[in-house]
Coordinates of C-alpha atoms in Angstrom, one line a residue:
M27 CA 0.0 0.0 0.0
D28 CA 1.2 3.6 -0.7
S29 CA 2.8 4.9 2.5
M30 CA 0.8 8.1 2.4
L31 CA -2.5 6.2 2.2
S32 CA -1.3 3.9 4.9
L33 CA -0.4 6.8 7.2
A34 CA -3.8 8.5 6.5
Y35 CA -5.7 5.3 7.4
S36 CA -3.5 4.8 10.5
M37 CA -4.2 8.4 11.7
Y38 CA -7.9 8.1 11.0
S39 CA -8.2 4.7 12.7
N40 CA -6.1 5.7 15.8
K41 CA -7.5 9.1 16.5
G42 CA -5.2 11.2 18.7
V43 CA -2.4 8.5 19.1
Y44 CA 0.1 10.0 16.6
A45 CA 2.4 12.7 17.8
L46 CA 4.4 15.0 15.5
L47 CA 8.1 15.6 15.7
L48 CA 8.8 18.8 13.8
G49 CA 12.1 20.4 12.9
S50 CA 13.1 23.6 11.1
G51 CA 12.1 22.3 7.7
I52 CA 8.4 22.7 8.7
S53 CA 8.8 26.5 8.7
R54 CA 11.0 26.7 5.6
S55 CA 8.4 28.1 3.2
A56 CA 7.5 30.8 5.7
G57 CA 10.9 32.3 5.3
I58 CA 12.0 31.1 8.8
P59 CA 15.7 30.3 8.3
T60 CA 17.2 27.0 9.3
G61 CA 20.0 26.8 11.9
W62 CA 22.6 26.7 9.2
E63 CA 21.1 29.7 7.4
V64 CA 21.2 31.6 10.7
V65 CA 24.9 30.7 10.9
L66 CA 25.7 32.0 7.5
D67 CA 23.8 35.3 8.3
L68 CA 25.7 35.7 11.6
I69 CA 29.0 35.2 9.7
R70 CA 28.0 37.9 7.3
G71 CA 27.4 40.2 10.3
I72 CA 30.8 39.3 11.8
A73 CA 32.5 40.0 8.5
K74 CA 30.7 43.3 8.1
I75 CA 31.9 44.5 11.6
K76 CA 35.4 43.5 10.6
G77 CA 35.1 45.4 7.3
D78 CA 35.5 42.3 5.2
D79 CA 33.5 40.9 2.3
V80 CA 32.5 37.2 2.5
G81 CA 31.9 37.0 -1.2
T82 CA 29.8 34.0 -2.2
S83 CA 31.0 31.7 0.6
P84 CA 30.6 32.9 4.2
E85 CA 31.6 29.5 5.3
E86 CA 35.0 29.7 3.6
W87 CA 35.6 33.2 4.9
Y88 CA 35.0 32.0 8.4
K89 CA 37.4 29.1 8.1
D90 CA 40.1 31.3 6.6
T91 CA 39.7 33.9 9.2
F92 CA 39.3 31.8 12.4
S93 CA 41.1 28.6 11.2
K94 CA 38.1 26.4 12.3
E95 CA 34.8 25.1 10.9
P96 CA 31.8 27.4 11.5
D97 CA 29.7 26.1 14.3
Y98 CA 26.2 27.5 15.1
S99 CA 26.6 27.2 18.9
V100 CA 30.1 28.6 19.0
I101 CA 29.3 31.6 16.8
L102 CA 26.2 32.4 18.7
N103 CA 27.9 32.1 22.0
D104 CA 30.8 34.3 20.9
I105 CA 28.4 37.1 19.7
A106 CA 25.9 36.9 22.6
K107 CA 27.1 35.7 26.0
T108 CA 23.7 35.5 27.7
G109 CA 20.4 33.9 26.9
T110 CA 18.7 37.3 26.9
E111 CA 21.1 38.6 24.2
R112 CA 20.7 35.5 22.1
S113 CA 17.0 35.8 22.3
Q114 CA 17.1 39.4 21.0
I115 CA 19.3 38.4 18.1
L116 CA 17.1 35.6 17.1
K117 CA 13.9 37.6 17.4
G118 CA 14.5 39.2 14.0
Y119 CA 14.7 35.8 12.3
F120 CA 11.3 34.7 13.6
E121 CA 9.0 37.8 13.6
P122 CA 7.9 39.5 10.4
N123 CA 8.5 43.2 9.9
E124 CA 5.8 45.3 8.3
E125 CA 6.9 44.5 4.7
E126 CA 7.3 40.7 5.4
F127 CA 3.9 40.6 7.1
E128 CA 2.2 42.1 4.0
Q129 CA 4.0 39.5 1.8
G130 CA 3.0 36.6 4.0
I131 CA 6.5 35.9 5.1
K132 CA 7.1 34.5 8.6
R133 CA 3.4 33.7 8.9
P134 CA 1.8 30.2 9.3
T135 CA 2.3 28.1 6.2
Q136 CA 0.1 25.5 4.5
A137 CA 1.7 22.9 6.7
H138 CA 1.0 24.8 9.9
K139 CA -2.6 25.3 8.9
A140 CA -3.1 21.7 7.9
I141 CA -1.7 20.5 11.2
A142 CA -4.0 22.9 13.0
S143 CA -7.0 21.5 11.2
L144 CA -6.0 17.9 12.1
V145 CA -5.6 19.1 15.8
K146 CA -9.0 20.7 15.8
R147 CA -10.6 17.5 14.5
G148 CA -8.9 15.5 17.3
F149 CA -6.4 13.5 15.1
I150 CA -3.3 15.1 16.6
K151 CA -2.9 15.9 20.3
V152 CA 0.8 16.2 20.9
I153 CA 3.5 18.0 18.9
V154 CA 7.2 17.9 19.8
T155 CA 9.2 20.6 18.0
T156 CA 12.8 21.9 18.0
N157 CA 11.6 25.2 16.5
F158 CA 11.7 28.5 18.5
D159 CA 9.0 30.2 16.3
R160 CA 5.3 30.6 17.2
L161 CA 3.8 29.8 13.8
L162 CA 2.1 26.7 15.0
E163 CA 0.6 28.5 17.9
R164 CA -0.7 31.2 15.6
A165 CA -2.2 28.7 13.2
L166 CA -4.1 27.0 16.0
E167 CA -5.3 30.3 17.6
E168 CA -6.6 31.4 14.2
I169 CA -9.1 28.5 14.2
G170 CA -10.0 28.8 17.9
V171 CA -7.6 26.3 19.5
T172 CA -5.5 27.4 22.4
P173 CA -2.7 24.8 22.8
T174 CA -0.8 24.0 26.0
V175 CA 2.7 25.1 25.3
I176 CA 5.6 23.6 27.3
S177 CA 9.0 25.2 26.6
N178 CA 10.6 24.8 30.1
D179 CA 10.3 23.0 33.4
D180 CA 8.0 25.7 34.9
N181 CA 5.5 25.0 32.1
I182 CA 5.4 21.3 32.9
D183 CA 4.6 21.9 36.6
G184 CA 1.4 23.9 35.7
A185 CA 0.4 22.2 32.4
M186 CA -2.8 20.3 31.9
P187 CA -2.1 16.5 31.5
I188 CA -1.6 15.5 27.9
I189 CA -4.6 13.2 27.9
H190 CA -6.9 16.1 28.9
S191 CA -5.5 18.8 26.6
Q192 CA -6.8 19.4 23.1
C193 CA -3.2 20.0 22.0
T194 CA 0.1 20.1 23.7
I195 CA 3.1 21.6 22.0
I196 CA 6.5 20.6 23.5
K197 CA 9.2 23.1 22.4
V198 CA 12.2 21.1 23.5
H199 CA 14.7 23.9 22.7
G200 CA 12.5 26.7 24.1
D201 CA 10.7 29.7 22.7
Y202 CA 12.6 32.6 21.2
L203 CA 11.0 35.0 23.6
D204 CA 12.1 33.0 26.6
T205 CA 15.7 33.7 27.8
R206 CA 16.1 30.0 28.5
I207 CA 16.2 28.9 24.8
K208 CA 18.6 26.1 24.0
N209 CA 20.8 26.6 20.9
T210 CA 24.4 26.2 21.9
K211 CA 26.1 22.8 21.6
S212 CA 26.4 22.4 25.3
E213 CA 22.7 23.3 25.9
L214 CA 21.6 20.8 23.3
E215 CA 23.5 17.9 24.8
S216 CA 21.0 17.2 27.6
Y217 CA 17.5 18.1 28.8
S218 CA 16.2 18.4 32.3
E219 CA 14.8 15.4 34.1
K220 CA 11.3 16.7 33.7
I221 CA 11.6 17.3 30.0
N222 CA 13.2 13.8 29.6
L223 CA 10.4 12.1 31.5
L224 CA 7.8 13.9 29.4
L225 CA 9.4 13.0 26.1
D226 CA 9.9 9.4 27.3
R227 CA 6.2 9.2 27.8
V228 CA 5.4 10.6 24.4
F229 CA 7.8 8.4 22.5
D230 CA 6.5 5.4 24.4
E231 CA 2.8 5.9 24.2
F232 CA 2.3 7.6 20.9
G233 CA 3.0 6.9 17.2
L234 CA 5.4 9.4 15.6
I235 CA 5.4 11.4 12.4
T236 CA 8.6 13.3 11.8
C237 CA 8.9 16.2 9.4
G238 CA 11.6 18.8 8.8
W239 CA 13.9 17.2 11.3
S240 CA 17.2 15.7 10.1
G241 CA 18.0 13.8 13.3
D242 CA 21.7 14.8 13.0
W243 CA 22.4 17.5 15.5
D244 CA 20.1 17.4 18.5
L245 CA 21.9 15.0 20.7
A246 CA 19.5 15.0 23.7
L247 CA 16.5 14.5 21.4
R248 CA 18.2 11.6 19.7
S249 CA 18.9 10.1 23.1
C250 CA 15.3 10.2 24.0
I251 CA 14.3 8.3 20.9
E252 CA 17.1 5.8 21.3
R253 CA 16.2 4.9 24.8
C254 CA 12.6 4.2 24.1
K255 CA 12.3 0.5 23.7
S256 CA 8.5 0.0 23.1
H257 CA 6.8 1.2 20.0
R258 CA 3.1 0.8 20.3
F259 CA 2.3 2.6 17.0
T260 CA 4.1 3.0 13.8
T261 CA 6.7 5.8 13.2
Y262 CA 6.6 7.6 9.9
W263 CA 9.9 9.3 9.0
T264 CA 9.4 11.9 6.2
S265 CA 12.3 13.2 4.2
I266 CA 12.8 15.1 0.9
S267 CA 16.0 13.1 0.2
E268 CA 17.8 10.0 1.4
P269 CA 18.2 10.3 5.2
S270 CA 21.7 10.6 6.8
Q271 CA 23.3 7.6 8.5
R272 CA 22.4 9.0 11.9
A273 CA 18.8 9.4 10.8
K274 CA 18.8 5.8 9.4
D275 CA 20.0 4.6 12.8
L276 CA 16.9 6.2 14.4
I277 CA 14.7 4.8 11.7
K278 CA 16.0 1.4 12.5
I279 CA 15.5 1.8 16.2
R280 CA 11.9 2.9 15.8
R281 CA 11.3 0.4 13.0
A282 CA 10.0 3.4 11.1
E283 CA 8.4 3.7 7.7
K284 CA 10.4 6.0 5.4
T285 CA 8.2 8.4 3.4
F286 CA 9.7 10.6 0.8
I287 CA 8.0 14.0 0.3
N288 CA 8.4 17.0 -1.9
D289 CA 8.0 19.5 1.0
A290 CA 6.3 19.9 4.3
D291 CA 3.4 22.0 2.9
S292 CA 2.3 19.5 0.3
F293 CA 2.8 16.6 2.7
F294 CA 0.6 17.9 5.5
K295 CA -2.0 19.3 3.1
D296 CA -2.3 15.9 1.4
L297 CA -2.4 14.1 4.7
E298 CA -5.2 16.5 6.0
Q299 CA -7.3 16.0 2.8
K300 CA -7.0 12.2 3.0
V301 CA -7.8 11.9 6.7
I302 CA -10.8 14.3 6.3
A303 CA -12.0 12.3 3.3
L304 CA -11.9 9.1 5.4
D305 CA -13.7 10.9 8.2
D306 CA -16.5 11.9 5.7
I307 CA -16.8 8.4 4.3
Y308 CA -17.1 6.6 7.6
K309 CA -19.2 9.1 9.5
P310 CA -21.4 7.5 12.2
H311 CA -25.2 7.9 11.9
P312 CA -27.3 10.6 13.5
L313 CA -27.9 9.1 17.0
S314 CA -24.5 9.5 18.5
S315 CA -22.8 6.7 20.4
K316 CA -22.7 8.9 23.5
V317 CA -26.4 9.4 23.5
A318 CA -27.0 5.6 23.0
V319 CA -24.6 4.7 25.8
S320 CA -26.2 7.2 28.1
I321 CA -29.6 5.6 27.5
L322 CA -28.2 2.2 28.1
K323 CA -26.5 3.2 31.4
R324 CA -29.7 4.8 32.7
N325 CA -31.7 1.6 32.1
I326 CA -29.3 -1.3 32.7
A327 CA -29.1 -0.6 36.4
L328 CA -32.7 -1.8 36.7
P329 CA -33.7 -5.4 35.7
T330 CA -37.2 -4.1 35.1
N331 CA -35.9 -2.0 32.2
K332 CA -34.7 -5.0 30.2
I333 CA -37.1 -4.3 27.4
I334 CA -35.7 -0.8 26.8
V335 CA -32.1 -2.1 26.7
H336 CA -33.2 -5.0 24.5
D337 CA -34.9 -2.8 22.0
L338 CA -32.0 -0.3 21.9
V339 CA -29.4 -2.9 21.3
M340 CA -31.4 -5.0 18.8
E341 CA -32.5 -2.0 16.8
E342 CA -28.8 -1.1 16.4
T343 CA -28.0 -4.8 15.6
V344 CA -30.5 -4.9 12.8
K345 CA -29.0 -1.7 11.3
V346 CA -25.5 -3.1 11.4
C347 CA -26.7 -6.3 9.7
N348 CA -28.6 -4.4 7.0
E349 CA -25.5 -2.4 6.2
N350 CA -23.0 -5.3 6.3
I351 CA -25.1 -7.5 3.9
K352 CA -24.9 -4.8 1.2
L353 CA -21.1 -5.3 0.9
I354 CA -20.0 -7.2 -2.2
I355 CA -17.8 -10.3 -1.6
S356 CA -17.1 -11.2 -5.2
D357 CA -14.5 -8.4 -5.8
T358 CA -10.9 -9.2 -6.7
T359 CA -9.1 -8.2 -3.5
N360 CA -6.0 -6.1 -2.9
E361 CA -4.7 -4.4 0.2
K362 CA -6.6 -1.2 -0.3
L363 CA -9.9 -3.0 -0.8
M364 CA -9.3 -5.2 2.2
L365 CA -8.5 -2.3 4.4
D366 CA -11.5 -0.3 3.1
R367 CA -13.8 -3.3 3.9
I368 CA -12.4 -3.4 7.4
K369 CA -13.0 0.3 7.9
R370 CA -16.6 -0.1 6.6
Y371 CA -17.3 -2.9 9.1
E372 CA -15.8 -0.7 11.9
A373 CA -17.9 2.3 10.9
N374 CA -21.1 0.2 10.7
I375 CA -20.6 -1.3 14.1
E376 CA -19.3 1.7 16.0
M377 CA -22.5 2.4 18.0
L378 CA -23.2 -1.3 18.7
L379 CA -19.6 -1.7 19.8
N380 CA -20.0 1.1 22.4
L381 CA -23.3 -0.5 23.6
F382 CA -21.7 -3.9 23.8
I383 CA -18.7 -2.7 25.8
N384 CA -20.8 -0.8 28.4
G385 CA -23.5 -3.5 28.5
C386 CA -21.0 -6.4 29.2
Y387 CA -19.2 -4.2 31.8
F388 CA -22.2 -2.8 33.7
G389 CA -24.9 -5.3 32.9
G390 CA -26.1 -8.0 35.3
K391 CA -26.7 -11.7 34.4
E392 CA -30.3 -11.0 33.6
F393 CA -29.2 -8.9 30.6
S394 CA -26.8 -11.6 29.2
Y395 CA -29.5 -12.9 26.7
I396 CA -29.4 -9.6 24.9
W397 CA -25.6 -9.9 24.2
I398 CA -26.1 -13.5 23.1
K399 CA -29.0 -12.5 20.7
S400 CA -27.0 -9.5 19.3
I401 CA -23.7 -11.3 18.6
E402 CA -25.6 -14.3 17.2
Q403 CA -27.4 -12.1 14.7
I404 CA -24.2 -10.4 13.7
A405 CA -22.3 -13.7 13.3
N406 CA -25.2 -15.4 11.4
N407 CA -26.3 -12.5 9.3
D408 CA -24.3 -13.2 6.1
N409 CA -24.3 -16.9 5.0
R410 CA -22.8 -16.3 1.6
R411 CA -20.2 -18.9 0.8
S412 CA -19.3 -18.2 -2.8
G413 CA -17.1 -15.3 -3.7
N414 CA -13.6 -14.1 -2.8
T415 CA -12.2 -16.2 0.0
A416 CA -10.5 -13.3 1.8
L417 CA -13.7 -11.2 1.8
I418 CA -15.8 -14.2 2.9
N419 CA -13.5 -14.7 5.9
L420 CA -13.9 -11.0 6.7
I421 CA -17.6 -11.4 7.1
N422 CA -16.9 -12.6 10.7
Y423 CA -14.8 -9.5 11.5
P424 CA -17.7 -7.6 13.2
A425 CA -18.5 -10.6 15.4
L426 CA -14.8 -10.9 16.3
I427 CA -14.8 -7.2 17.3
L428 CA -17.8 -7.8 19.6
L429 CA -16.4 -11.0 21.0
Y430 CA -13.1 -9.2 21.9
A431 CA -14.8 -6.0 23.2
G432 CA -17.5 -7.8 25.2
G433 CA -14.9 -10.3 26.6
I434 CA -12.4 -7.7 27.7
A435 CA -15.2 -5.6 29.3
S436 CA -16.5 -8.7 31.1
I437 CA -13.1 -9.6 32.4
A438 CA -12.4 -6.0 33.5
S439 CA -15.6 -6.0 35.5
K440 CA -15.3 -9.6 36.6
N441 CA -18.7 -10.3 35.0
Y442 CA -17.7 -13.7 33.7
Y443 CA -21.3 -14.7 33.1
N444 CA -21.2 -12.3 30.1
L445 CA -18.0 -13.8 28.8
Y446 CA -19.7 -17.2 29.1
A447 CA -22.7 -15.9 27.3
I448 CA -21.0 -14.4 24.2
A449 CA -18.2 -17.0 23.9
I450 CA -20.0 -20.3 24.7
E451 CA -23.8 -19.8 24.8
A452 CA -23.9 -17.7 21.6
K453 CA -23.8 -19.9 18.5
C454 CA -22.9 -19.6 14.9
G455 CA -22.4 -21.8 11.9
D456 CA -19.5 -24.2 12.2
K457 CA -16.9 -23.8 9.5
A458 CA -15.8 -27.4 9.8
E459 CA -19.3 -29.0 9.7
Y460 CA -22.0 -27.6 7.4
N461 CA -25.4 -27.0 8.9
R462 CA -24.0 -27.4 12.5
Q463 CA -24.1 -24.7 15.1
T464 CA -21.1 -24.3 17.5
S465 CA -20.0 -21.8 20.1
I466 CA -18.8 -18.5 18.7
G467 CA -15.7 -18.9 20.9
K468 CA -14.7 -21.9 18.9
N469 CA -15.6 -20.7 15.5
I470 CA -14.6 -17.0 15.4
Y471 CA -11.0 -16.0 16.4
N472 CA -8.2 -13.9 15.0
Y473 CA -7.0 -16.2 12.2
S474 CA -10.4 -17.3 11.2
V475 CA -10.8 -13.7 9.9
F476 CA -7.3 -13.5 8.3
D477 CA -6.1 -17.0 7.3
E478 CA -2.6 -15.7 6.5
K479 CA -0.3 -13.7 8.8
S480 CA 1.4 -12.1 5.8
I481 CA -1.8 -10.7 4.5
A482 CA -2.8 -9.3 7.9
E483 CA 0.5 -7.6 8.3
K484 CA 0.2 -5.7 5.0
V485 CA -3.5 -4.9 5.2
L486 CA -3.4 -3.7 8.8
N487 CA -0.1 -1.9 8.5
M488 CA 1.4 -4.2 11.1
E489 CA 4.4 -5.5 9.3
N490 CA 7.2 -7.1 11.3
K491 CA 4.7 -7.8 14.1
Y492 CA 4.6 -11.3 15.7
T493 CA 0.8 -11.1 16.1
P494 CA -0.5 -8.4 13.7
I495 CA -4.2 -9.1 14.2
S496 CA -4.0 -9.0 18.0
D497 CA -1.8 -5.9 17.9
Y498 CA -4.3 -4.2 15.6
L499 CA -7.3 -5.1 17.7
H500 CA -5.5 -4.0 20.8
D501 CA -4.9 -0.6 19.4
Y502 CA -8.3 -0.3 17.7
L503 CA -10.3 -1.2 20.8
R504 CA -8.2 1.0 23.2
V505 CA -10.1 4.1 22.2
Y506 CA -13.5 2.6 23.0
M507 CA -12.3 1.1 26.3
K508 CA -10.8 4.3 27.6
E509 CA -13.8 5.3 29.7
I510 CA -14.3 2.0 31.5
I511 CA -10.5 1.1 31.7
P512 CA -8.6 4.4 32.0
L513 CA -5.2 3.0 32.7
D514 CA -3.2 1.5 29.8
L515 CA -1.6 -1.1 32.1
N516 CA -5.0 -2.4 33.3
Y517 CA -6.3 -2.4 29.7
D518 CA -3.2 -4.4 28.5
R519 CA -3.8 -6.9 31.3
A520 CA -7.5 -7.3 30.5
F521 CA -6.7 -7.7 26.8
D522 CA -4.0 -10.3 27.3
Y523 CA -6.0 -12.2 29.9
F524 CA -9.0 -12.3 27.5
E525 CA -6.8 -13.7 24.6
Y526 CA -5.5 -16.4 26.9
M527 CA -9.0 -17.2 28.1
I528 CA -10.3 -17.4 24.5
G529 CA -7.6 -19.9 23.7
L530 CA -8.6 -22.0 26.6
I531 CA -12.3 -21.7 25.7
Y532 CA -11.5 -22.7 22.1
I533 CA -9.9 -25.9 23.3
D534 CA -12.6 -26.5 25.9
R535 CA -15.2 -26.7 23.1
K536 CA -13.2 -29.7 21.8
Y537 CA -12.7 -31.3 25.2
D538 CA -14.7 -34.4 24.3
T539 CA -12.5 -35.1 21.3
F540 CA -9.2 -35.2 23.3
K541 CA -7.1 -38.2 22.5
E542 CA -5.3 -40.2 25.2
G543 CA -1.6 -39.1 25.4
E544 CA -2.3 -35.9 23.5
E545 CA -0.1 -33.5 25.5
S546 CA -0.2 -30.5 23.2
I547 CA -3.3 -29.0 21.6
W548 CA -3.5 -26.0 19.3
G549 CA -5.5 -23.0 20.2
P550 CA -5.8 -19.4 19.0
I551 CA -2.7 -17.4 19.9
G552 CA -2.7 -13.7 20.9
R553 CA 0.1 -11.4 21.8
F554 CA 0.6 -12.6 25.3
P555 CA 3.1 -15.5 24.6
W556 CA 5.8 -13.2 23.2
K557 CA 4.9 -10.1 25.3
Y558 CA 5.8 -11.8 28.6
I559 CA 8.8 -13.9 27.5
H560 CA 11.1 -11.8 29.7
N561 CA 8.5 -11.2 32.4
P562 CA 6.6 -14.5 32.8
T563 CA 5.4 -13.8 36.3
E564 CA 3.0 -11.2 34.8
S565 CA 1.7 -13.3 32.0
P566 CA -2.0 -14.4 32.0
K567 CA -0.8 -18.0 32.0
K568 CA 0.8 -17.4 35.4
L569 CA -2.1 -15.3 36.7
V570 CA -4.6 -18.0 35.9
S571 CA -2.4 -20.7 37.6
L572 CA -2.1 -18.5 40.7
E573 CA -5.9 -17.9 40.8
L574 CA -6.7 -21.5 40.4
D575 CA -4.2 -22.5 43.2
K576 CA -5.7 -19.9 45.5
L577 CA -9.4 -20.2 44.7
G578 CA -9.9 -23.6 43.3
D579 CA -13.6 -24.3 42.6
E580 CA -14.3 -20.7 43.7
W581 CA -12.5 -19.3 40.7
L582 CA -15.0 -16.8 39.2
P583 CA -14.9 -18.2 35.6
L584 CA -15.8 -21.6 37.0
K585 CA -18.6 -20.2 39.2
H586 CA -20.1 -18.6 36.1
G587 CA -20.1 -21.8 34.0
L588 CA -16.9 -21.7 32.0
F589 CA -15.1 -25.0 31.6
D590 CA -18.2 -26.8 32.8
G591 CA -17.5 -25.4 36.2
K592 CA -14.8 -28.0 36.9
K593 CA -11.4 -27.2 38.2
E594 CA -9.9 -30.5 36.9
R595 CA -11.2 -29.7 33.4
V596 CA -9.6 -26.3 33.1
I597 CA -6.3 -27.6 34.6
D598 CA -6.3 -30.4 31.9
I599 CA -7.1 -27.9 29.1
K600 CA -4.5 -25.4 30.4
K601 CA -1.8 -27.9 30.6
R602 CA -2.2 -28.9 26.9
Y603 CA -2.6 -25.4 25.7
D604 CA 0.5 -24.2 27.6
E605 CA 2.5 -27.1 26.2
Y606 CA 1.5 -26.1 22.7
L607 CA 2.6 -22.4 23.4
K608 CA 6.0 -23.6 24.5
K609 CA 6.6 -24.9 21.0
V610 CA 6.0 -21.6 19.3
D611 CA 9.2 -19.9 18.2
W612 CA 9.0 -16.1 18.3
Y613 CA 12.6 -15.5 17.2

């Protein structure tokens, strides 16, 4: 898939999880000079004071005069000894005079305006920049967005948390009107502990899009990127030419996608247009999810209101089924068509997904029949079996989403009766045996939707991932789970616990077919086996073992019907599944 289209889909699908890392190149078309251009201009000023003419090469004049290479930090430090003096010198490079203002110079560019538009729509929340200028702030203010700006430690202390701010701009080298700007070599070698901690969090928790930053000179910023070991979302590294070796090293560390662009203006304008186009295509219908969830919450607390909850959920279920059945499954597939189909399924199911999550989290056992009825209708809605195999497999994607979402919500709230309801009591057609119904937990799982890992990697933009489908679902569902599971750590645990449980449930549905001496049995694999290789004590395998040892027959999943309510049964299943997992080679 074209990297630009891939980026647009990723940004649209993962709203607010991509941070920008912007360098001087972003302000190039505004007439804001780069650091090197400032160096050359400062050299011309030095030469003029000396009464010399630099000719066509200020750099050569400097080397001949001072017998050393020109260095931005050295020159600036020689001219201005204090931060205040440096700030005054730099002011003329970043603020337009009257003539420049009339000509549109040193004013927000197409890139700044496109970024501001994406911020206002909620697609970008965090911007890290090495620039001193205020063009981005101006572009945002022009459309009614007031960003939280952090340019020093004092700003951090009083700043609104990133998660609650519409937009946070982190100016790692300061602001040109602040005397604490960083621009000499020694100043750029390290950041304060507070800035480091903030950047560590951003680079760990957000995807990254770099533009206008070479990656060559900013040692402290490079160090922040280098020490970040986890990469939850893809990094896109844009460049107008082949990146330097230092940049390539960072690209390798982040496992980044290289994207060649003509300039920052055309890149961000194109990105904005593509993301907005996707937003228009996949708009949810008039009754917003928030309103629907509010209605559900008001009524699910009272068993007497079952009819209201039932009608709300089933009305939405019918709408989803009617939209999904319209999709053609005879097309010749490619990566773009597959991704488009996935996005259409996600758009169609958005409101039902929100209802399912909140229903399984807050709903008592007396409401379980509603989730069974809904997921069964979604799973059995489209029985077409002729057409493109890949698109036929994707028919089960909406049911897979509901199974994951409802299962994770049930585990997070310890409402295991809802997990039992949607994974075991709910039935759908058995792929293995025509005209036979089987539990959804046995028939619908990650690789029943994508039968080839390589296809899933490309379509979902999850290349070089051990478990691309699980990783994609983890990131996709995170947005919807944020309200009921605010902490990322708790969400990760619930997600991984669910994937382990669904593996056990899959094998449990085949329990009667176990063969004597069969020590290892295949089950669906999520991301948990590789994720906890170096921290096995936190793995769901270990947690389930500890819970069984401690609680025995009182273990909640058993009390709510899972594994036929028998401790010996789940231990037998677990032993065989764990034995199979040991054989999987992740390296």
